[in-house]
Short mmCIF file of C-alpha atoms in Angstrom, two decimals:
data_model
loop_
_atom_site.label_atom_id
_atom_site.label_comp_id
_atom_site.label_asym_id
_atom_site.label_seq_id
_atom_site.Cartn_x
_atom_site.Cartn_y
_atom_site.Cartn_z
CA UNK A 111 14.14 93.54 77.55
CA UNK A 112 14.75 97.08 78.91
CA UNK A 113 17.78 96.57 81.12
CA UNK A 114 17.78 100.18 82.31
CA UNK A 115 14.29 99.65 83.69
CA UNK A 116 15.50 96.47 85.36
CA UNK A 117 18.30 98.41 87.00
CA UNK A 118 15.82 100.94 88.38
CA UNK A 119 13.61 98.14 89.66
CA UNK A 120 16.34 96.15 91.32
CA UNK A 121 18.58 98.85 92.78
CA UNK A 122 16.40 100.56 95.39
CA UNK A 123 17.62 103.76 96.99
CA UNK A 124 18.47 102.37 100.39
CA UNK A 125 21.61 103.35 102.24
CA UNK A 126 24.07 100.48 102.61
CA UNK A 127 21.76 97.60 103.60
CA UNK A 128 23.44 94.58 105.17
CA UNK A 129 24.91 91.83 103.06
CA UNK A 130 22.71 88.77 103.62
CA UNK A 131 24.08 86.39 100.96
CA UNK A 132 27.71 85.28 101.15
CA UNK A 133 29.82 86.51 98.24
CA UNK A 134 30.57 83.92 95.58
CA UNK A 135 29.09 82.15 92.57
CA UNK A 136 25.82 80.20 92.82
CA UNK A 137 24.60 77.84 90.09
CA UNK A 138 21.00 76.81 89.35
CA UNK A 139 19.11 75.10 86.53
CA UNK A 140 15.50 75.62 85.44
CA UNK A 141 13.43 73.72 82.87
CA UNK A 142 10.81 75.31 80.61
CA UNK A 143 9.10 73.56 77.68
CA UNK A 144 11.84 70.95 77.53
CA UNK A 145 14.67 73.51 77.46
CA UNK A 146 17.03 73.97 80.40
CA UNK A 147 18.33 77.38 81.39
CA UNK A 148 21.28 77.68 83.73
CA UNK A 149 21.38 80.60 86.09
CA UNK A 150 24.43 81.99 87.80
CA UNK A 151 23.97 84.41 90.66
CA UNK A 152 27.27 86.13 91.34
CA UNK A 153 27.38 87.98 94.63
CA UNK A 154 30.08 90.61 95.07
CA UNK A 155 31.85 91.29 98.39
CA UNK A 156 29.71 94.44 98.93
CA UNK A 157 26.47 92.45 98.66
CA UNK A 158 25.50 93.61 95.20
CA UNK A 159 25.35 91.06 92.43
CA UNK A 160 24.48 89.97 88.92
CA UNK A 161 21.92 87.46 87.76
CA UNK A 162 23.03 85.71 84.60
CA UNK A 163 21.08 83.26 82.45
CA UNK A 164 23.29 81.05 80.27
CA UNK A 165 26.08 83.57 80.98
CA UNK A 166 24.15 86.50 79.49
CA UNK A 167 23.94 89.50 81.81
CA UNK A 168 20.32 89.94 82.81
CA UNK A 169 20.26 92.35 85.73
CA UNK A 170 22.53 94.14 88.15
CA UNK A 171 21.03 93.56 91.59
CA UNK A 172 21.11 95.48 94.83
CA UNK A 173 21.75 93.48 98.02
CA UNK A 174 17.97 93.28 98.46
CA UNK A 175 17.51 92.01 94.90
CA UNK A 176 20.32 89.50 95.45
CA UNK A 177 18.57 88.14 98.52
CA UNK A 178 15.26 87.81 96.65
CA UNK A 179 16.83 86.06 93.66
CA UNK A 180 18.87 83.75 95.90
CA UNK A 181 15.85 82.62 97.89
CA UNK A 182 13.56 82.20 94.85
CA UNK A 183 16.18 80.22 92.93
CA UNK A 184 16.60 77.99 95.97
CA UNK A 185 12.90 77.13 95.82
CA UNK A 186 11.48 79.27 98.59
CA UNK A 187 7.95 80.61 98.15
CA UNK A 188 7.34 84.35 97.64
CA UNK A 189 5.64 84.43 101.06
CA UNK A 190 8.72 82.96 102.72
CA UNK A 191 10.98 85.39 100.84
CA UNK A 192 8.82 88.29 102.03
CA UNK A 193 9.27 87.20 105.64
CA UNK A 194 13.03 86.95 105.19
CA UNK A 195 13.36 90.38 103.58
CA UNK A 196 11.20 91.99 106.28
CA UNK A 197 13.37 90.39 108.95
CA UNK A 198 16.55 91.76 107.34
CA UNK A 199 15.17 95.19 106.38
CA UNK A 200 12.98 96.25 109.27
CA UNK A 201 10.64 99.10 108.45
CA UNK A 202 10.55 98.36 104.72
CA UNK A 203 7.11 98.73 103.16
CA UNK A 204 5.42 95.33 102.72
CA UNK A 205 3.66 96.26 99.46
CA UNK A 206 6.92 97.50 97.93
CA UNK A 207 8.75 94.31 98.93
CA UNK A 208 5.97 92.14 97.49
CA UNK A 209 6.07 94.07 94.22
CA UNK A 210 9.86 93.70 93.99
CA UNK A 211 9.66 89.96 94.71
CA UNK A 212 7.09 89.61 91.92
CA UNK A 213 9.39 91.47 89.51
CA UNK A 214 12.38 89.27 90.38
CA UNK A 215 10.24 86.14 90.05
CA UNK A 216 8.90 87.30 86.68
CA UNK A 217 12.44 88.01 85.48
CA UNK A 218 13.55 84.49 86.41
CA UNK A 219 10.53 82.98 84.64
CA UNK A 220 11.14 85.06 81.52
CA UNK A 221 14.81 84.12 81.35
CA UNK A 222 13.95 80.44 81.79
CA UNK A 223 11.87 80.48 78.59
CA UNK A 224 13.40 78.86 75.48
CA UNK A 225 15.29 81.12 73.13
CA UNK A 226 18.64 81.93 71.60
CA UNK A 227 20.98 81.86 74.56
CA UNK A 228 24.40 82.70 73.11
CA UNK A 229 26.14 85.06 75.54
CA UNK A 230 26.37 88.53 73.99
CA UNK A 231 27.73 91.21 76.31
CA UNK A 232 28.48 94.68 74.93
CA UNK A 233 28.97 97.27 77.63
CA UNK A 234 26.38 99.77 76.49
CA UNK A 235 23.64 97.15 76.74
CA UNK A 236 24.78 95.03 79.68
CA UNK A 237 24.92 98.04 82.03
CA UNK A 238 27.61 96.21 84.01
CA UNK A 239 30.58 98.18 85.28
CA UNK A 240 33.21 95.45 85.11
CA UNK A 241 35.94 97.98 85.82
CA UNK A 242 35.07 98.91 89.39
CA UNK A 243 37.32 97.15 91.84
CA UNK A 244 34.28 96.06 93.88
CA UNK A 245 33.60 93.45 91.19
CA UNK A 246 35.54 90.37 92.10
CA UNK A 247 36.26 89.01 88.58
CA UNK A 248 35.40 89.25 84.87
CA UNK A 249 32.45 87.32 83.47
CA UNK A 250 34.36 85.03 81.10
CA UNK A 251 37.76 83.39 80.66
CA UNK A 252 39.28 82.50 77.29
CA UNK A 253 41.65 79.54 77.59
CA UNK A 254 43.73 78.06 74.75
CA UNK A 255 43.06 74.32 74.56
CA UNK A 256 45.67 72.25 76.39
CA UNK A 257 46.21 68.79 77.84
CA UNK A 258 43.71 67.77 80.56
CA UNK A 259 46.38 67.92 83.26
CA UNK A 260 46.76 71.64 82.46
CA UNK A 261 43.17 72.62 81.72
CA UNK A 262 41.42 70.83 84.62
CA UNK A 263 43.09 72.84 87.43
CA UNK A 264 42.36 76.08 85.56
CA UNK A 265 38.66 75.28 85.31
CA UNK A 266 38.43 74.52 89.02
CA UNK A 267 40.05 77.88 89.72
CA UNK A 268 37.48 79.69 87.55
CA UNK A 269 34.67 78.39 89.71
CA UNK A 270 36.51 79.31 92.91
CA UNK A 271 37.14 82.84 91.61
CA UNK A 272 33.55 83.33 90.45
CA UNK A 273 33.97 83.36 86.65
CA UNK A 274 30.92 81.51 85.27
CA UNK A 275 31.83 81.20 81.58
CA UNK A 276 34.78 79.66 79.72
CA UNK A 277 35.54 79.61 75.99
CA UNK A 278 38.22 77.21 74.77
CA UNK A 279 40.35 78.55 71.92
CA UNK A 280 41.06 75.72 69.48
CA UNK A 281 44.46 75.58 67.79
CA UNK A 282 44.79 74.26 64.26
CA UNK A 283 44.58 70.45 64.19
CA UNK A 284 43.38 70.20 67.80
CA UNK A 285 43.25 67.09 69.94
CA UNK A 286 39.51 66.28 69.87
CA UNK A 287 39.67 64.12 73.00
CA UNK A 288 41.27 66.92 75.00
CA UNK A 289 38.56 69.35 73.85
CA UNK A 290 35.68 67.05 74.74
CA UNK A 291 37.16 66.29 78.16
CA UNK A 292 37.67 69.99 78.86
CA UNK A 293 34.05 70.76 77.99
CA UNK A 294 32.81 67.83 80.10
CA UNK A 295 34.77 69.04 83.10
CA UNK A 296 33.58 72.63 82.69
CA UNK A 297 29.99 71.43 82.53
CA UNK A 298 30.46 69.17 85.56
CA UNK A 299 31.63 72.21 87.52
CA UNK A 300 28.57 74.19 86.46
CA UNK A 301 30.38 76.54 84.07
CA UNK A 302 28.97 77.77 80.77
CA UNK A 303 31.30 76.32 78.09
CA UNK A 304 32.01 77.29 74.50
CA UNK A 305 34.67 76.71 71.86
CA UNK A 306 36.12 78.87 69.11
CA UNK A 307 37.68 77.43 65.96
CA UNK A 308 37.68 76.91 62.19
CA UNK A 309 35.32 74.65 60.26
CA UNK A 310 38.38 72.65 59.20
CA UNK A 311 39.08 71.77 62.82
CA UNK A 312 35.48 71.35 63.97
CA UNK A 313 34.14 69.08 61.21
CA UNK A 314 36.30 65.92 61.43
CA UNK A 315 34.67 62.77 62.79
CA UNK A 316 31.88 63.10 65.32
CA UNK A 317 33.36 66.05 67.18
CA UNK A 318 30.21 68.20 67.13
CA UNK A 319 28.07 65.31 68.37
CA UNK A 320 30.63 64.50 71.07
CA UNK A 321 30.70 68.14 72.17
CA UNK A 322 26.91 68.17 72.31
CA UNK A 323 26.94 65.06 74.49
CA UNK A 324 29.55 66.72 76.71
CA UNK A 325 27.15 69.64 77.23
CA UNK A 326 28.69 72.38 75.08
CA UNK A 327 26.68 75.62 75.19
CA UNK A 328 27.94 77.49 72.13
CA UNK A 329 30.36 77.16 69.22
CA UNK A 330 32.08 80.15 67.61
CA UNK A 331 33.07 79.56 63.98
CA UNK A 332 35.61 81.78 62.22
CA UNK A 333 33.90 83.09 59.06
CA UNK A 334 35.87 85.62 57.05
CA UNK A 335 33.72 86.09 53.96
CA UNK A 336 30.87 84.77 51.85
CA UNK A 337 33.42 84.83 49.02
CA UNK A 338 35.07 81.41 49.16
CA UNK A 339 38.33 82.66 47.64
CA UNK A 340 38.72 85.42 50.23
CA UNK A 341 37.67 83.18 53.10
CA UNK A 342 40.05 80.35 52.21
CA UNK A 343 42.95 82.76 51.67
CA UNK A 344 42.54 83.99 55.24
CA UNK A 345 41.22 80.95 57.11
CA UNK A 346 42.66 77.99 55.21
CA UNK A 347 42.29 76.16 51.90
CA UNK A 348 38.99 74.30 51.64
CA UNK A 349 37.54 75.71 54.86
CA UNK A 350 34.69 77.59 53.17
CA UNK A 351 33.33 74.41 51.56
CA UNK A 352 32.83 72.89 55.02
CA UNK A 353 30.90 75.81 56.51
CA UNK A 354 27.37 74.92 55.35
CA UNK A 355 27.59 71.31 56.56
CA UNK A 356 29.12 72.46 59.83
CA UNK A 357 26.27 74.90 60.51
CA UNK A 358 23.68 72.21 59.79
CA UNK A 359 25.44 69.74 62.08
CA UNK A 360 25.65 72.27 64.91
CA UNK A 361 22.00 73.21 64.48
CA UNK A 362 20.90 69.57 64.38
CA UNK A 363 22.67 69.09 67.70
CA UNK A 364 20.84 72.13 69.09
CA UNK A 365 23.99 74.09 69.91
CA UNK A 366 24.04 77.88 69.70
CA UNK A 367 26.25 79.24 66.88
CA UNK A 368 28.12 82.50 66.59
CA UNK A 369 29.95 83.65 63.47
CA UNK A 370 33.25 85.37 64.22
CA UNK A 371 34.02 87.87 61.45
CA UNK A 372 37.49 89.43 61.05
CA UNK A 373 37.52 92.97 59.70
CA UNK A 374 40.37 93.68 57.27
CA UNK A 375 40.52 95.30 53.83
CA UNK A 376 39.54 92.14 51.95
CA UNK A 377 36.54 91.34 54.16
CA UNK A 378 35.17 94.84 54.70
CA UNK A 379 33.80 95.60 51.23
CA UNK A 380 31.79 92.38 51.09
CA UNK A 381 30.54 92.54 54.67
CA UNK A 382 26.86 93.00 53.81
CA UNK A 383 26.93 89.96 51.50
CA UNK A 384 28.67 87.98 54.23
CA UNK A 385 26.02 88.81 56.81
CA UNK A 386 23.21 88.14 54.32
CA UNK A 387 24.69 84.68 53.65
CA UNK A 388 24.86 83.98 57.37
CA UNK A 389 21.27 85.06 57.91
CA UNK A 390 20.19 82.76 55.06
CA UNK A 391 21.92 79.95 56.97
CA UNK A 392 20.01 80.82 60.13
CA UNK A 393 22.93 82.47 61.95
CA UNK A 394 22.01 85.59 63.94
CA UNK A 395 24.85 85.90 66.47
CA UNK A 396 28.02 87.72 65.39
CA UNK A 397 31.35 88.61 66.90
CA UNK A 398 33.60 91.14 65.15
CA UNK A 399 37.28 91.88 65.54
CA UNK A 400 39.34 94.36 63.53
CA UNK A 401 43.02 93.92 62.75
CA UNK A 402 44.48 97.44 62.66
CA UNK A 403 47.87 98.76 61.53
CA UNK A 404 49.54 101.56 63.53
CA UNK A 405 50.03 104.87 61.72
CA UNK A 406 53.76 104.38 61.24
CA UNK A 407 53.51 100.85 59.79
CA UNK A 408 54.40 100.34 56.13
CA UNK A 409 51.86 98.98 53.66
CA UNK A 410 53.98 95.87 53.24
CA UNK A 411 53.92 95.17 56.97
CA UNK A 412 50.23 96.05 57.26
CA UNK A 413 49.52 93.38 54.64
CA UNK A 414 45.87 94.41 54.21
CA UNK A 415 45.02 95.30 57.81
CA UNK A 416 42.69 98.25 58.39
CA UNK A 417 44.17 101.67 59.02
CA UNK A 418 43.49 103.88 62.02
CA UNK A 419 41.49 106.18 59.74
CA UNK A 420 39.31 103.26 58.65
CA UNK A 421 38.05 102.44 62.13
CA UNK A 422 35.16 104.94 62.62
CA UNK A 423 33.66 104.18 59.21
CA UNK A 424 34.14 100.44 59.69
CA UNK A 425 32.50 100.43 63.12
CA UNK A 426 29.65 102.65 61.96
CA UNK A 427 28.87 100.42 59.00
CA UNK A 428 29.05 97.23 61.05
CA UNK A 429 26.64 98.59 63.63
CA UNK A 430 24.34 100.01 60.94
CA UNK A 431 24.13 96.62 59.20
CA UNK A 432 23.52 94.88 62.53
CA UNK A 433 20.66 97.24 63.31
CA UNK A 434 19.11 96.90 59.85
CA UNK A 435 19.20 93.10 59.96
CA UNK A 436 18.21 92.82 63.65
CA UNK A 437 21.12 90.54 64.51
CA UNK A 438 22.96 90.30 67.82
CA UNK A 439 26.61 91.30 67.81
CA UNK A 440 29.62 91.60 70.06
CA UNK A 441 32.72 93.77 69.62
CA UNK A 442 36.02 92.17 70.50
CA UNK A 443 38.94 94.48 71.29
CA UNK A 444 40.77 95.58 68.11
CA UNK A 445 43.99 93.69 67.40
CA UNK A 446 47.23 95.47 66.56
CA UNK A 447 48.76 94.14 63.34
CA UNK A 448 51.79 91.97 64.07
CA UNK A 449 54.21 92.11 61.09
CA UNK A 450 56.12 89.07 62.37
CA UNK A 451 53.38 86.80 61.01
CA UNK A 452 51.08 86.95 57.99
CA UNK A 453 47.70 88.64 58.24
CA UNK A 454 46.02 85.28 57.61
CA UNK A 455 47.92 83.67 60.48
CA UNK A 456 46.92 86.51 62.77
CA UNK A 457 43.26 86.12 61.80
CA UNK A 458 43.37 82.40 62.49
CA UNK A 459 44.83 83.06 65.93
CA UNK A 460 42.01 85.52 66.58
CA UNK A 461 41.60 87.92 69.46
CA UNK A 462 43.34 87.63 72.78
CA UNK A 463 39.89 87.73 74.40
CA UNK A 464 36.38 87.36 72.98
CA UNK A 465 35.21 90.58 74.64
CA UNK A 466 35.88 93.22 77.26
CA UNK A 467 34.04 91.22 79.92
CA UNK A 468 36.65 88.50 79.42
CA UNK A 469 40.16 87.68 80.56
CA UNK A 470 42.72 85.43 78.88
CA UNK A 471 44.26 82.63 80.91
CA UNK A 472 47.15 80.76 79.32
CA UNK A 473 47.57 77.00 79.90
CA UNK A 474 50.39 77.74 82.36
CA UNK A 475 48.00 79.88 84.45
CA UNK A 476 49.15 83.32 83.27
CA UNK A 477 46.38 85.95 83.34
CA UNK A 478 46.28 88.74 80.72
CA UNK A 479 43.81 91.67 80.40
CA UNK A 480 41.83 91.91 77.12
CA UNK A 481 43.48 95.14 75.95
CA UNK A 482 46.85 96.83 75.90
CA UNK A 483 50.26 95.23 75.98
CA UNK A 484 50.49 91.48 76.46
CA UNK A 485 51.42 91.54 80.15
CA UNK A 486 50.94 88.70 82.61
CA UNK A 487 49.25 90.05 85.74
CA UNK A 488 49.90 86.91 87.76
CA UNK A 489 49.39 83.17 87.76
CA UNK A 490 45.90 81.98 88.63
CA UNK A 491 47.30 78.70 89.95
CA UNK A 492 49.75 80.26 92.39
CA UNK A 493 48.64 83.87 93.00
CA UNK A 494 45.68 85.10 95.03
CA UNK A 495 43.02 86.39 92.64
CA UNK A 496 42.63 89.78 94.31
CA UNK A 497 46.37 90.33 93.89
CA UNK A 498 45.99 89.61 90.17
CA UNK A 499 42.86 91.76 89.85
CA UNK A 500 44.65 94.72 91.44
CA UNK A 501 47.84 94.25 89.38
CA UNK A 502 49.14 97.29 87.52
CA UNK A 503 48.16 95.73 84.17
CA UNK A 504 44.49 95.60 85.19
CA UNK A 505 44.68 99.00 86.88
CA UNK A 506 45.91 100.59 83.64
CA UNK A 507 43.20 98.76 81.73
CA UNK A 508 40.47 100.00 84.09
CA UNK A 509 41.82 103.54 83.93
CA UNK A 510 41.74 103.56 80.13
CA UNK A 511 38.25 102.15 79.76
CA UNK A 512 36.76 104.30 82.52
CA UNK A 513 38.01 107.49 80.82
CA UNK A 514 35.57 109.37 78.50
CA UNK A 515 35.73 107.90 74.97
CA UNK A 516 32.87 109.67 73.17
CA UNK A 517 33.68 112.30 70.55
CA UNK A 518 31.79 114.26 67.84
CA UNK A 519 33.34 112.14 65.06
CA UNK A 520 31.48 108.92 65.86
CA UNK A 521 28.77 109.53 68.48
CA UNK A 522 26.69 106.66 69.74
CA UNK A 523 28.84 103.76 68.52
CA UNK A 524 28.86 100.66 70.71
CA UNK A 525 32.55 100.03 69.98
CA UNK A 526 33.43 103.37 71.61
CA UNK A 527 31.80 102.45 74.92
CA UNK A 528 35.01 100.89 76.26
CA UNK A 529 37.80 102.63 74.33
CA UNK A 530 38.30 104.73 71.22
CA UNK A 531 39.00 102.27 68.36
CA UNK A 532 41.54 104.71 66.90
CA UNK A 533 43.71 104.71 70.03
CA UNK A 534 46.57 102.24 69.63
CA UNK A 535 47.06 101.94 73.39
CA UNK A 536 43.56 100.46 73.62
CA UNK A 537 44.18 97.67 71.11
CA UNK A 538 45.17 94.15 72.05
CA UNK A 539 48.88 93.97 71.30
CA UNK A 540 50.24 90.52 70.62
CA UNK A 541 48.66 87.15 71.33
CA UNK A 542 51.34 84.66 72.23
CA UNK A 543 53.86 87.28 73.29
CA UNK A 544 54.57 90.99 73.52
CA UNK A 545 55.14 93.04 70.39
#
């Protein structure tokens, strides 16, 4: 789908039309050929909005497009929508309005068709400017799994704020009951829900089946290498042997799978073999994160992390392989190597956030941007969201990612769209605490 064309279609050149749909998050569900697609229409305070299908960005809508999508998703006929638009935008050409309504209706029908619905949002393809203050919130929250009494209030807050997608970060040896209850509650609220973890922690008992019954939308599995020795050294002894059965179980339960691949010295050289093995297993969604050592870090402390100089070549090769194999991929913010823990432990912890459209929310309510120093911008349970969103930590983040990041050394790379991967200040520093 050509998203740039969609933007031209749905953002007409009209000067500041009135906001006709109240700002907030609206949830809908459509059925097509036995498959259900969940739509979220998020309306910003200025009347513009985004239409998302299963949390994947589909189109950035003008206030007029928002009104059309809102009315169509609420079951109104195109004729009724036409009357409403004409009443709100007097003097607008009837033929143009009818054509736009048809395009919005066709978009909704296309997105409701069955397909691979794992949310993949890279900024060059989503065309969404998450960094403008007019947007009221990120698109996703990453929340470490916690007891229900901690996770339930956080999920309710996500809906109130307008964040449609949550991914639960599983610790080692997680409480399966807590995870299932968290997913159930997210689904009851209308949120898209996913989990991230190791095969070792996902395989025990009937967890995958229970998650499917709870309504889980996607499962992210940490997969370091097709080489079992390398994988187990980084992810945990015996984990690789569980991968194949885990994939089959997830697929049998009709849950979308994404393979999360850490990029370090030991995994980089065998990357093509790793992706080939995943494709053979029917896995076509990938999420990459690099663990990078600062220039002044010793080899002993780096412990096999990539160097700053490695980053352009690494990113170029990853994106080249992804293009050659026609797979879908997401870049997570690079992680700064933390010498206080082993490289394997840092890989198992994973990224602070699963992408730049995400925000991390700790079980105590603390909100942290996806990049830069680990700094709490406020508490989602006790602080007004706009106060958090305008906190200095998010302001610095927006300033960095809105600055030009293209250079002659690595033109056209997706990873450079948000920040230069060689710039330490743009890495995620620390996970559970500041470095």
